[in-house]
Amino acid sequence: MNNIATQRIKREFKEVIKSEELAKCSIKVDLIGDSYTELKGEIAGPPDTPYEGGTFFLEIKVPETYPFNPPKVRFMTKIWHPNISSVTGAICLDILKDQWAAAMTLRTVLLSLQALMAAAEPDDPQDAVVAKQYKEYPEIFAKTASHWTNVYAGGPNKNSEFDTKIQRLIDMGIERDQARGALSTYNWDLERATEQLFS
Amino acid sequence: MASYFDELHVEEDEMPTVRLERLTRETFRMLFDHDPARYGDIINFQNTPPASKSEIEKLKAPSFEELIDEQCRICLSQYQLNDKALNMPCNHIFHENCLKTWLEKSNFCPLCKFELKTDNEMYELYKQELKNRQSREDNIAQLHDSMFS
Ligand SMILES: [Zn+2]
Ligand SMILES: [Zn+2]
């Protein structure tokens, strides 16, 4: 890794450690090993959203050409959000692509992601299924996102209705995450999810 | 207000290169009118084009005083004695090397997005047309206000 990228990350690392957001437990960055090319990000689900109370981990890869090119960021914690793939965790956010600017930092990225969690952009989706549900059935979307936050990110809201439906599919031999994915996709319509899984 | 393109009327006996240019402009306009958002995809603005070399060469160095206790916002280090720096037209200062590496990739100021000219004719036309549309809308809005207020 070239000098400027390493030096830059070291400086930023101190910046995030000292930042207000860290004190408020809202964002955090950790090193993985001591290479400075791979880091682990952490975002608290923003208040008054289905993600509230959850902790979301991010994989951050710093390219050699950083900060002239953006870091590669992906959600490691599964999340139900129109701009984040529910399968791979890939993120659709302009500043991670063509709107990146060399003066942006990891702190900017994490705060932008937190803002994206609070205000989705369904017209520029990463996950078309989630985006469609967000627009057509906002209440089901909110419940689903809150359920995923509970299951994968340690959020507080258990949903026993959803759990019962998932259990029904598990009893038929379907794996748990796959059952949850299918039910989420079909707006918790057990019949349609079953049909799709066994077709 | 006349469109940018209406002013580009070209005669029959024009030079072949001009004709070629007119063709590109007309193709551009057709695409743009059809679907401005998709036009961006067609000529691939995944990344904005680099700043024009001549624009980069015009950038001036700031005075020594301007660098004291300041930090280059690209590499995040403080300016040291003898560091070479450049001033963008928006008055944002960066190390010469840091800024040049950035401008060879994207034409805007990393802090405020002020744009330098590029050598990409299609991109410049695209920007110009966006600007024209905006000023047409502003004119209509103004006219509306003056009539009804
Ligand atoms: Zn610098
Ligand atoms: Zn600027």
mmCIF file of C-alpha atoms and ligand atoms in Angstrom, chain A residues 4 7 68, chain B residues 71-79 83-84 93-99, ligand 1:
data_model
loop_
_atom_site.group_PDB
_atom_site.id
_atom_site.type_symbol
_atom_site.label_atom_id
_atom_site.label_comp_id
_atom_site.label_asym_id
_atom_site.label_seq_id
_atom_site.Cartn_x
_atom_site.Cartn_y
_atom_site.Cartn_z
ATOM 1 C CA ILE A 4 -0.404 8.419 1.240
ATOM 2 C CA GLN A 7 -0.840 7.817 6.313
ATOM 3 C CA PHE A 68 -8.424 9.340 -4.817
ATOM 4 C CA GLN B 71 -3.941 21.143 6.612
ATOM 5 C CA CYS B 72 -4.251 19.679 3.107
ATOM 6 C CA ARG B 73 -7.700 18.138 3.098
ATOM 7 C CA ILE B 74 -6.683 15.423 0.644
ATOM 8 C CA CYS B 75 -3.789 13.816 2.534
ATOM 9 C CA LEU B 76 -4.802 15.357 5.884
ATOM 10 C CA SER B 77 -1.263 16.425 6.749
ATOM 11 C CA GLN B 78 -0.199 19.900 7.817
ATOM 12 C CA TYR B 79 1.723 22.002 5.327
ATOM 13 C CA ASP B 83 5.618 22.182 0.519
ATOM 14 C CA LYS B 84 4.229 22.966 -2.925
ATOM 15 C CA ILE B 93 -5.873 25.021 -1.231
ATOM 16 C CA PHE B 94 -4.292 21.571 -1.522
ATOM 17 C CA HIS B 95 -0.805 20.125 -2.016
ATOM 18 C CA GLU B 96 0.196 20.374 -5.654
ATOM 19 C CA ASN B 97 0.719 16.614 -5.966
ATOM 20 C CA CYS B 98 -2.454 15.743 -4.080
ATOM 21 C CA LEU B 99 -4.590 18.084 -6.169
HETATM 22 ZN ZN ZN C 1 -1.868 16.826 0.571
#
